[in-house]
Coordinates of C-alpha atoms in Angstrom, one line a residue:
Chain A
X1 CA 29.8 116.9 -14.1
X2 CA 26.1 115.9 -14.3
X3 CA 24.6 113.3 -12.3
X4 CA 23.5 110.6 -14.0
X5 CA 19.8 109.7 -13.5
X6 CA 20.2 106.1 -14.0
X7 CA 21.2 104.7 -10.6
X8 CA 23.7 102.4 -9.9
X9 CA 23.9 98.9 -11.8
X10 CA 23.2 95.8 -10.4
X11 CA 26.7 95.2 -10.0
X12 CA 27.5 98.0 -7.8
X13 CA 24.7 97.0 -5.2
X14 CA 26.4 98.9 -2.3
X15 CA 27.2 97.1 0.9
X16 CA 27.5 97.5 4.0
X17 CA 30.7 96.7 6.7
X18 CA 31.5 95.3 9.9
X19 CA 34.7 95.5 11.5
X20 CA 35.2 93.9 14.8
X21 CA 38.2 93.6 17.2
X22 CA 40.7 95.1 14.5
X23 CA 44.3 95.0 15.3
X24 CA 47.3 96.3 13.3
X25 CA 50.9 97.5 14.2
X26 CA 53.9 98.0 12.4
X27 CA 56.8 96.2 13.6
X28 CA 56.2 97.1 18.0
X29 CA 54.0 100.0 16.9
X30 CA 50.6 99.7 17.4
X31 CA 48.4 101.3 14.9
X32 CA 44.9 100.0 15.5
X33 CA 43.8 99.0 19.1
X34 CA 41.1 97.3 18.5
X35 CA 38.6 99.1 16.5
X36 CA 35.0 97.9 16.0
X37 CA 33.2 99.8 13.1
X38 CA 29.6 99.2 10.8
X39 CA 28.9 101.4 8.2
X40 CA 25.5 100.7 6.6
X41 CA 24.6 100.2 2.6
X42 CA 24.6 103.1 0.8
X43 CA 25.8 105.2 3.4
X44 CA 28.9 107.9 3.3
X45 CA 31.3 107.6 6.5
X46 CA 33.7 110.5 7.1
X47 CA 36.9 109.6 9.3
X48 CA 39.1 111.7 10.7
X49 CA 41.8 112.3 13.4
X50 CA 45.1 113.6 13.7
X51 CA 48.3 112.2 11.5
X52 CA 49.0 109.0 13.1
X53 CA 45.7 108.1 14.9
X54 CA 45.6 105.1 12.6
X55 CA 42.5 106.3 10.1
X56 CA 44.0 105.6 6.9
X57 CA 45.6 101.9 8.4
X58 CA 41.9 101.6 8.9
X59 CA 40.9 102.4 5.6
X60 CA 43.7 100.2 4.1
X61 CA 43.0 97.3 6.4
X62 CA 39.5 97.1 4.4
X63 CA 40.7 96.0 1.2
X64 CA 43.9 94.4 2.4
X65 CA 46.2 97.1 1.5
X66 CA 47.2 96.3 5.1
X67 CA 46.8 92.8 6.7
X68 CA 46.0 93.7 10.1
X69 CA 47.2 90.8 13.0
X70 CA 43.7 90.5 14.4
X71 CA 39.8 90.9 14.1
X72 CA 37.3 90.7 11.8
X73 CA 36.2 92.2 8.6
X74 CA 33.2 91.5 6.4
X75 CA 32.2 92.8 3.3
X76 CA 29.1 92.1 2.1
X77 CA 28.9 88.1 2.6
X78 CA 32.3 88.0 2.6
X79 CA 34.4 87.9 5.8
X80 CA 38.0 87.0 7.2
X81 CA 38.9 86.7 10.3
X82 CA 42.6 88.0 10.6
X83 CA 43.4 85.7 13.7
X84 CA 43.0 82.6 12.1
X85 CA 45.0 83.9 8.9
X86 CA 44.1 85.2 5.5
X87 CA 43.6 82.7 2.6
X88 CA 44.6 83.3 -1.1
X89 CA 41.5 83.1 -2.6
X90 CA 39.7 84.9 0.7
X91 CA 42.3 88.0 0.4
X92 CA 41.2 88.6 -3.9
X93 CA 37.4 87.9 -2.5
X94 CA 37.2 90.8 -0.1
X95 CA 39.0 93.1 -2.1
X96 CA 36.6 92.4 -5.1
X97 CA 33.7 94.4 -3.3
X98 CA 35.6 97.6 -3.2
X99 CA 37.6 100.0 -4.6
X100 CA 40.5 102.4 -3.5
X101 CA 41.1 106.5 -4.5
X102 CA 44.7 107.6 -2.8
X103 CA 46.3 110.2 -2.0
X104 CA 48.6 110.7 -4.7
X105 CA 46.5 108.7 -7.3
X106 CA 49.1 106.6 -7.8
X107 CA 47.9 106.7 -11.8
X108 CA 49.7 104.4 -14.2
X109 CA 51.7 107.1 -15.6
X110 CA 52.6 104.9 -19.1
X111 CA 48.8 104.6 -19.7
X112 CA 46.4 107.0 -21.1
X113 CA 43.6 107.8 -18.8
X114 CA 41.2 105.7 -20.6
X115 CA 43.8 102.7 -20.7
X116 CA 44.4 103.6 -16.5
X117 CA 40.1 102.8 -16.7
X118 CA 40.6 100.0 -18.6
X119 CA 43.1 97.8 -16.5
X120 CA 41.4 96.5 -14.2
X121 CA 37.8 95.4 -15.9
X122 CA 39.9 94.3 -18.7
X123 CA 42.5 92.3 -17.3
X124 CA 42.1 91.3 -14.0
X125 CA 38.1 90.9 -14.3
X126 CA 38.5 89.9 -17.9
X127 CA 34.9 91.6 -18.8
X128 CA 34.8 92.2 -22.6
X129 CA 37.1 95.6 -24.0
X130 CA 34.6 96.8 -25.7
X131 CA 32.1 96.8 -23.1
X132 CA 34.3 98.1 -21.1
X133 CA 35.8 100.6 -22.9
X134 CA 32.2 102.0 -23.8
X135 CA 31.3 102.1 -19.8
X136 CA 34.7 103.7 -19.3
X137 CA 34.3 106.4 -21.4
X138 CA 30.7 106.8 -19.9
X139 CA 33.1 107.3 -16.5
X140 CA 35.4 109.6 -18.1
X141 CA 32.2 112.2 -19.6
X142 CA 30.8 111.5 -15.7
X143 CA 33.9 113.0 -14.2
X144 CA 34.4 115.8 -16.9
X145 CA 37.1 114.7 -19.1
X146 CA 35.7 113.0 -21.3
X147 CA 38.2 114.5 -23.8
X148 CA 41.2 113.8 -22.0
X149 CA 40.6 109.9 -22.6
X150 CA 44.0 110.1 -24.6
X151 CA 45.4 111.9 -22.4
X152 CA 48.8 110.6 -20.3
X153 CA 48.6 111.4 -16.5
X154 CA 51.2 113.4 -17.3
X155 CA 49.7 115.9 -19.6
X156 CA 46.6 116.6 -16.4
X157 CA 46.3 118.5 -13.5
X158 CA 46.2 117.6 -10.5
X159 CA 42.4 117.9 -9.9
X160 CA 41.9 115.8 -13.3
X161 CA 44.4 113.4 -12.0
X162 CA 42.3 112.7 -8.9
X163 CA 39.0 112.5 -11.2
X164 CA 40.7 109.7 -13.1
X165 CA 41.4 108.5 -10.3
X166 CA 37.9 108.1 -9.4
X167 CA 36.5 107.1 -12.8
X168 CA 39.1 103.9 -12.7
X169 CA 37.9 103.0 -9.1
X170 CA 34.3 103.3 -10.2
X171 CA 35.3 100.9 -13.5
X172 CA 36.1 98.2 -11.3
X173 CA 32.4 98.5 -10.6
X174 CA 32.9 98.4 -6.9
X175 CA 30.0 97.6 -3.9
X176 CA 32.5 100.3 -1.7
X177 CA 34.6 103.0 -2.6
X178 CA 37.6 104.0 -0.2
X179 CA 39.1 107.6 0.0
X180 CA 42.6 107.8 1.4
X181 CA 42.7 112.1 1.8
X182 CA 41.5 112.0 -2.1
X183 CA 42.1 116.0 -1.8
X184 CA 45.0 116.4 0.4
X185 CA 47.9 116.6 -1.9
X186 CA 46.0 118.8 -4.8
X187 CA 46.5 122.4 -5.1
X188 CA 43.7 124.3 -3.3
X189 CA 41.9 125.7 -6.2
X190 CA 41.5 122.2 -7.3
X191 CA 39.9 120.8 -4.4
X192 CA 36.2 121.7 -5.2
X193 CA 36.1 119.7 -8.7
X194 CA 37.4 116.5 -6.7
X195 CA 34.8 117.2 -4.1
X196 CA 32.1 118.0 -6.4
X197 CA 32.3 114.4 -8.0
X198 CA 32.4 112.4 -4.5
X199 CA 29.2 114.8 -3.7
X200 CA 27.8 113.4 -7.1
X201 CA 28.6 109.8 -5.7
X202 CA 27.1 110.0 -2.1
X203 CA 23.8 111.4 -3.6
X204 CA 23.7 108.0 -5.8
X205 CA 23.7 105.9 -2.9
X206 CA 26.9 104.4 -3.1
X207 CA 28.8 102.8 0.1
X208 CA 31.8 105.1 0.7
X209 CA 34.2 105.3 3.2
X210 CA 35.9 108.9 3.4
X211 CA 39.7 109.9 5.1
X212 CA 39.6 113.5 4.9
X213 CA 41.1 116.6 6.8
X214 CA 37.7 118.3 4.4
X215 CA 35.4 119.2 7.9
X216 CA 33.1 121.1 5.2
X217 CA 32.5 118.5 3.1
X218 CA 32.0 115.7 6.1
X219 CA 29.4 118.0 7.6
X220 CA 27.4 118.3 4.5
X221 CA 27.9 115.0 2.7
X222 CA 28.7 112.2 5.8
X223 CA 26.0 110.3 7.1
X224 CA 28.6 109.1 9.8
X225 CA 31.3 110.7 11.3
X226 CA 34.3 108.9 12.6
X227 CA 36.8 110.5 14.9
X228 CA 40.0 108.6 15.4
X229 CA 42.5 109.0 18.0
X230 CA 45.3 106.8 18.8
X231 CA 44.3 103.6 17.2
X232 CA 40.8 103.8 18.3
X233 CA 37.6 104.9 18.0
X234 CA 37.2 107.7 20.2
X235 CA 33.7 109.5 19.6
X236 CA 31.5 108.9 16.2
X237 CA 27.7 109.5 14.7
X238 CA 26.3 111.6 13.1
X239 CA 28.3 114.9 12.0
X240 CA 25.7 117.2 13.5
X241 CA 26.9 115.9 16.8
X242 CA 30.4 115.3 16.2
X243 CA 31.3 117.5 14.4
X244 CA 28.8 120.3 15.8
X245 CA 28.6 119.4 19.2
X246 CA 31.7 116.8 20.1
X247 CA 31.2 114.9 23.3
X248 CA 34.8 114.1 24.0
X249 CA 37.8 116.5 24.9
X250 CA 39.8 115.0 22.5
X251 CA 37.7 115.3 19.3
X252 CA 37.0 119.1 20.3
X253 CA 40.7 119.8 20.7
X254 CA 41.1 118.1 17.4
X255 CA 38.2 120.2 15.8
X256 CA 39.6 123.1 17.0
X257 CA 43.0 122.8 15.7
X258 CA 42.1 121.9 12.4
X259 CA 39.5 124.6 12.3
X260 CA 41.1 127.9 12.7
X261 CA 44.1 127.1 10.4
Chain B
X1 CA 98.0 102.2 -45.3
X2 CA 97.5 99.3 -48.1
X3 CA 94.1 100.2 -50.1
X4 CA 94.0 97.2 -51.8
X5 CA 94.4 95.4 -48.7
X6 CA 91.4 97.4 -47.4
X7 CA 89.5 96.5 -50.3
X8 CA 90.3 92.8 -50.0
X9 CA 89.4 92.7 -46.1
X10 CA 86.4 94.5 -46.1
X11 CA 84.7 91.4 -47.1
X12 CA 86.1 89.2 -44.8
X13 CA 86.0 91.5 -41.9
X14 CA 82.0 91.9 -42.6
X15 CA 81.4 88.5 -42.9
X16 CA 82.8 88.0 -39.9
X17 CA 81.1 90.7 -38.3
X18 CA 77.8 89.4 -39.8
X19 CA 78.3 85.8 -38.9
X20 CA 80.6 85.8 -35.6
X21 CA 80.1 88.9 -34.0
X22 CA 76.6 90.7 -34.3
X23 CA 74.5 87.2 -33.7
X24 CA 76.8 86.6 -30.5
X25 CA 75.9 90.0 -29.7
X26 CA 71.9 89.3 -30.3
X27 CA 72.4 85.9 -28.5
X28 CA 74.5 86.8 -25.5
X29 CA 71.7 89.5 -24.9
X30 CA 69.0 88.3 -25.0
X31 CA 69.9 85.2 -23.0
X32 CA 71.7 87.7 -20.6
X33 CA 68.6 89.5 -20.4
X34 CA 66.5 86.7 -19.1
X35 CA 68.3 85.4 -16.8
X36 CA 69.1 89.1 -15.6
X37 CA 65.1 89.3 -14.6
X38 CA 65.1 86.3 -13.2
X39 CA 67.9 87.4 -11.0
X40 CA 66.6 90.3 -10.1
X41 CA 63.3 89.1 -9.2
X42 CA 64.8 86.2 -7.0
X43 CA 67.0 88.8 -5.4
X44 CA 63.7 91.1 -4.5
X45 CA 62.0 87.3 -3.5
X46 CA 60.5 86.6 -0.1
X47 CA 62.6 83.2 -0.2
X48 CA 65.5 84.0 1.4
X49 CA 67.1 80.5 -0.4
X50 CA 66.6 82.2 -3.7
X51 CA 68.3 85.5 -2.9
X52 CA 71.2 84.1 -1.8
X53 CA 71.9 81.8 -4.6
X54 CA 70.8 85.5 -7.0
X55 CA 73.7 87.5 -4.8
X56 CA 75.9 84.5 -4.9
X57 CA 75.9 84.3 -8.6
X58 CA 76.0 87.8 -9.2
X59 CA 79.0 88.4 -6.4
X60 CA 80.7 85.7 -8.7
X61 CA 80.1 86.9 -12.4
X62 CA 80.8 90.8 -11.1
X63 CA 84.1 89.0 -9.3
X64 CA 86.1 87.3 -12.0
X65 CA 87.4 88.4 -15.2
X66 CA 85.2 88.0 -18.4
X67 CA 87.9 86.1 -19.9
X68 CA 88.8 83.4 -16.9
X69 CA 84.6 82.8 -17.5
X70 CA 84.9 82.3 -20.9
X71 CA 88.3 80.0 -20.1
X72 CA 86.2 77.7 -18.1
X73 CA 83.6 76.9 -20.0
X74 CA 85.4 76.6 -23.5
X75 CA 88.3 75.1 -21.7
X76 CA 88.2 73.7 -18.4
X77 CA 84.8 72.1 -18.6
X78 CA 86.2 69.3 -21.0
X79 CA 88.1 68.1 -18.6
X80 CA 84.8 67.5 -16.6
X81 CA 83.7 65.9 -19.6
X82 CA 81.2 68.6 -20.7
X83 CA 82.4 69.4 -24.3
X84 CA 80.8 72.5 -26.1
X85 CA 81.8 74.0 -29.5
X86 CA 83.4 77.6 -29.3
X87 CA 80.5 79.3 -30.6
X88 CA 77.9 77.9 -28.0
X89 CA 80.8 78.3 -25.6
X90 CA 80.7 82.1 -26.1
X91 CA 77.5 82.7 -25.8
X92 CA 76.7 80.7 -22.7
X93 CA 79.6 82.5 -21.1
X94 CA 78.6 86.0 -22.2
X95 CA 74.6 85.5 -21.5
X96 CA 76.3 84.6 -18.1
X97 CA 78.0 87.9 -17.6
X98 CA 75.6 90.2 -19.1
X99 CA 72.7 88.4 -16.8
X100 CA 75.0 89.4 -13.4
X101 CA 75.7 92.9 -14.3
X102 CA 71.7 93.8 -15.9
X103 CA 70.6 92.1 -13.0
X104 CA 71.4 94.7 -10.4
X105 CA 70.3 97.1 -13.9
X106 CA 66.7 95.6 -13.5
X107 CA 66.5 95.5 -9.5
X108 CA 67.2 98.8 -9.5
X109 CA 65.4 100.0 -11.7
X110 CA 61.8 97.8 -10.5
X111 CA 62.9 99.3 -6.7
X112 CA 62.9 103.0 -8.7
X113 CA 58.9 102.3 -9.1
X114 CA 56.9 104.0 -6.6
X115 CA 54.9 101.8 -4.3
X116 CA 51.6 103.1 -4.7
X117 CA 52.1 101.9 -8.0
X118 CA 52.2 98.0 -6.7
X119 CA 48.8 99.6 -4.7
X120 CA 47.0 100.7 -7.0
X121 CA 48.1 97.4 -8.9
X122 CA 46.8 95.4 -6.3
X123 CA 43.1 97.3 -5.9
X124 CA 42.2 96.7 -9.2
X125 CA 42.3 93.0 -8.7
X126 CA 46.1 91.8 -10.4
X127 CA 48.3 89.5 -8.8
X128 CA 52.0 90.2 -8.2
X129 CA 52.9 88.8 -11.5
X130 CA 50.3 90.5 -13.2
X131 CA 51.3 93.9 -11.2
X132 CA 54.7 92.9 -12.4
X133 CA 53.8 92.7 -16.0
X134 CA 51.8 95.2 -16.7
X135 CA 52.3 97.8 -14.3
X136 CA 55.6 98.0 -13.2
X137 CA 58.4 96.5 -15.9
X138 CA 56.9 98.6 -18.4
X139 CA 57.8 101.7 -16.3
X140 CA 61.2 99.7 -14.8
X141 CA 62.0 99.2 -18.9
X142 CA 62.3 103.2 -19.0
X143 CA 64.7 103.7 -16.6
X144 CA 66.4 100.6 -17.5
X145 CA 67.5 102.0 -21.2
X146 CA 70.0 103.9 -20.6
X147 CA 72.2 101.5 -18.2
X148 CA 71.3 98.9 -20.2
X149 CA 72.8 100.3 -23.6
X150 CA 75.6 100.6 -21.8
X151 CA 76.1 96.7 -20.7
X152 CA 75.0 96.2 -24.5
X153 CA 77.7 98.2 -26.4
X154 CA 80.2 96.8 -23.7
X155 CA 79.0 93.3 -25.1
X156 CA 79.2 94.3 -28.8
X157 CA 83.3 94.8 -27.6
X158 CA 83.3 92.2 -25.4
X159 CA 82.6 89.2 -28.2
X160 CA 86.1 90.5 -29.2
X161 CA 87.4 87.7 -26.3
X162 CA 85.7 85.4 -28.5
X163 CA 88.6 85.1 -31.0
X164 CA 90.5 83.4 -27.4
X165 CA 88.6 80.6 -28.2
X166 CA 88.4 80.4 -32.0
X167 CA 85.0 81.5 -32.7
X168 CA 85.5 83.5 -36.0
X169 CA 84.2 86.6 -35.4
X170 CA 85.6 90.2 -36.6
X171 CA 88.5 90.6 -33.8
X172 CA 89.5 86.8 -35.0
X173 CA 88.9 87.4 -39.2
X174 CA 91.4 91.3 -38.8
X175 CA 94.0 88.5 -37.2
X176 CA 93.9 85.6 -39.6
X177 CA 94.5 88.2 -42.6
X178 CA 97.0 90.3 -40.2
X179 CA 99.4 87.4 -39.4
X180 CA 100.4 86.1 -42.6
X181 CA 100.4 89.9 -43.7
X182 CA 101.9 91.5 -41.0
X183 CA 99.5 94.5 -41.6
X184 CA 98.5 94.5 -38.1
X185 CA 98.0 98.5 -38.2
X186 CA 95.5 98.4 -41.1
X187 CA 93.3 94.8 -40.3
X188 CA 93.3 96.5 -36.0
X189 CA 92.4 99.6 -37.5
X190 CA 89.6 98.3 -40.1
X191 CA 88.3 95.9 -36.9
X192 CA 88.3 99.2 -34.8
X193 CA 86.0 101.4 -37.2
X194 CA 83.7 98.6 -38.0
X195 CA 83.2 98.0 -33.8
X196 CA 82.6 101.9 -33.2
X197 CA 80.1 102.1 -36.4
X198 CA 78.2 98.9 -34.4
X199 CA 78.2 101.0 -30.9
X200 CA 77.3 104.4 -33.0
X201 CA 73.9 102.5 -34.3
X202 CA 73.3 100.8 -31.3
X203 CA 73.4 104.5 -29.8
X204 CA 70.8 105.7 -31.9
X205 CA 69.0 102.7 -31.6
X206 CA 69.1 103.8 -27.3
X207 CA 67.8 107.4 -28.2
X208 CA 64.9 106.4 -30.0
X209 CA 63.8 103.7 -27.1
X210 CA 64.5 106.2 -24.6
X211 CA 62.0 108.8 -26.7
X212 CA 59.7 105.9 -27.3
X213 CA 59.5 104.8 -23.7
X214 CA 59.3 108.3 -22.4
X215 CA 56.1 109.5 -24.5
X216 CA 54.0 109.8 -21.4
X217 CA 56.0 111.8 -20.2
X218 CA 55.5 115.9 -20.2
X219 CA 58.5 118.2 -21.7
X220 CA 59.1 120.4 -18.5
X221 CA 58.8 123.4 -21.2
X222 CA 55.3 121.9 -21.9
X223 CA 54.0 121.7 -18.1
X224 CA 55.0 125.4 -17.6
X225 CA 53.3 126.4 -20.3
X226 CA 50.4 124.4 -19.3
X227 CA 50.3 126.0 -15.7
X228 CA 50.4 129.4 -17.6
X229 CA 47.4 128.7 -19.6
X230 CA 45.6 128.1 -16.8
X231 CA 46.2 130.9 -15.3
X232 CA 46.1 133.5 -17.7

């Protein structure tokens, strides 16, 4: 896991975001409350908050995983405005600046990690295979398995899952990258090789949004820390004062409770 | 038992195995098949119109006897002024009744599919129908296999109602050569062997799918030994 001295391709320009206003419940259960948010270009934004304070609806709302009922998100120069409704074309627009690691995955189990790579360039952007393929593999090396390219999902561990994971978001040669708790379901000792690559990513500049319970990692890697708490913002800035020295009740209780578990 | 009589109907039971039973097999099938997606996907449709005409023709296919279908088409239909030859007859009537039954086979099985794989379908840039092609049937087909070899080999015994309507298939050939005979225990008994050698291939044929369509897929044995590697 090297870091590659190249910098980022013009493609993957990162971008910046600006949400305004955004509102999101499920059925009569409000989610989101009306969060405003920016995150600069280039720039690595930690959120966290306790289960259900909305933070990974956030996340999802940005590439339409979720279509929240109101607000405003833009991405780079492009920008819906969820009041007036989302159009077809607008929804695949938006979603084309970034790109989503979850949770579990969520791997194509029936394809081979390089094939999982593959997909999307391939077939949805319909850039040539073996340009692709040679970049993909380039992703693969970058995340340490570049001999697992033939490998199923299957046949990896839970820590190489993740950092295929990674390599196929960073295929579709994405302006953001989203993190929904990329670490959270992995066995512990496999946590640091995860970690490690999204370090490699932040010190190349890219734009990345982070959900993570990882307080370690958001004080050393996050320019921004966001602290959620029942579908809004409730205190954020910079992790040396958030995270160090928290202004509101709330995000101290919080900090305290996840800390000495 | 007669062997010369065995020898003499061996060919004509074949041929009517060959001719009659395994293409209205093949036919049925695939034309079952078809319309079995197309089922299912209307049934998992936003449109509520096209749900309700998928549960209504499934509720009716799953709701009346095989035969009575096959009755109506070959023989109450004339009288609507829609002729159709016995053959055709058969296999637009079983198409019909395989594509209710793998229906609910297929929705099933695309429901079985976690979600996050539509997700992660959806980030990297495909459409539904794209998501649909390449991300999740391919996975439904896996789970799909086994049911589905079973509404298959039901089918390969089900073209046996065929011979209701004159199409000369085996069933029909064992009781053209049986009647004039009156060897009804050797012809039924030939007929029998020849249907459970069709369903004993067709069972292999289902094992090596199933193995094929699984390959991505870790032995248990293999993922233990894996975790022990890696910690030794």
């Amino acid at each position: 896991m090297s870091i590659h001295d190249e910098g980022l391709a013009p493609a993957e320009t990162p971008e910046g975001i600006e949400v305004r206003g955004l509102v999101k419940s499920f059925g009569s259960t409000p989610v989101l409350t009306g969060v405003d948010l920016d995150v600069a270009p280039g720039t690595v934004s930690v959120m966290i908050g306790p289960s259900g304070s909305g933070k990974s609806t956030l996340l999802r709302c940005l590439n339409l995983l979720e279509t929240p009922q109101a607000g405003r998100v833009r991405i780079g120069d492009d920008e819906i405005d969820f009041a007036v409704g989302v159009r077809r074309g607008q929804a695949a627009a938006l979603r084309r600046h970034s790109a989503m690691v979850f949770q579990s995955h969520n791997l194509f189990p029936h394809r081979t990690a390089l094939e999982n790579l593959l997909e999307g360039p391939v077939f949805a952007q319909r850039r040539p295979r073996h340009e692709v393929e040679e970049e993909a593999r380039g992703l693969l090396a970058r995340v340490g398995l570049a001999e697992k390219a033939d490998a199923y999902p299957d046949q990896l561990s839970g820590g190489q899952q993740q950092r295929v994971g990674i390599a196929r978001a960073l295929a579709l040669r994405p302006r953001v990258l989203l993190f929904d708790e990329p670490t959270s379901a992995l066995d512990p000792e496999t946590v640091g090789e995860v970690l490690a690559v999204m370090r490699d990513l932040a010190a190349e500049g890219r734009t990345m949004i982070v959900v993570t319970h990882e307080v370690r990692f958001a004080r050393e890697v996050a320019d921004h820390v966001v602290f959620l708490d029942g579908g809004v913002i409730a205190e954020q800035g910079p992790p040396s004062q958030v995270l160090v020295d928290p202004q509101q009740e709330r995000t101290r209780a919080f900090l305290g409770r996840i800390l000495h578990h | 038992m007669d062997l010369d009589l065995v020898r003499e109907s061996i060919g004509p039971l074949l041929s009517g195995t060959i001719r009659g039973t395994i293409p209205l097999t093949a036919a049925s099938f695939v034309g079952g098949m078809v319309l079995a997606v197309l089922v299912a996907l209307a049934r998992l449709s936003r449109f509520g119109v096209l749900r309700g005409i998928a549960q209504g023709y499934v509720s009716i296919i799953r709701g009346t006897p095989l035969l009575v279908q096959l009755f109506i088409i070959f023989y109450a239909l004339p009288s609507l002024g829609l002729t159709i030859d016995p053959f055709p007859s058969a296999i637009i009537a079983f198409s019909l009744n395989v594509g209710g039954y793998a229906s609910e086979i297929v929705r099933a099985a695309i429901l079985s599919i976690p979600r996050g794989q539509w997700e992660a379908a959806e980030t990297i840039g495909y459409s539904r129908a794209m998501a649909l092609r390449r991300v999740i049937l391919p996975q439904a087909a896996r789970v799909a296999v086994p049911p589905l070899s079973n509404t298959f080999i039901s089918l390969v015994k089900d073209t046996s109602l065929a011979s209701t309507i004159l199409v000369t298939e085996l069933l029909r050939k064992a009781q053209e050569i049986a009647a004039p005979t009156f060897e009804f225990l050797t012809l039924y008994s030939l007929a029998a062997v020849i249907y459970w050698v069709l369903c004993l291939v067709l069972s292999i044929g289902q094992g090596f799918l199933e193995r094929r369509l699984g390959r991505h897929l870790q032995p248990q044995i293999a993922k233990v030994e894996k975790v022990r590697q890696a910690t030794a």
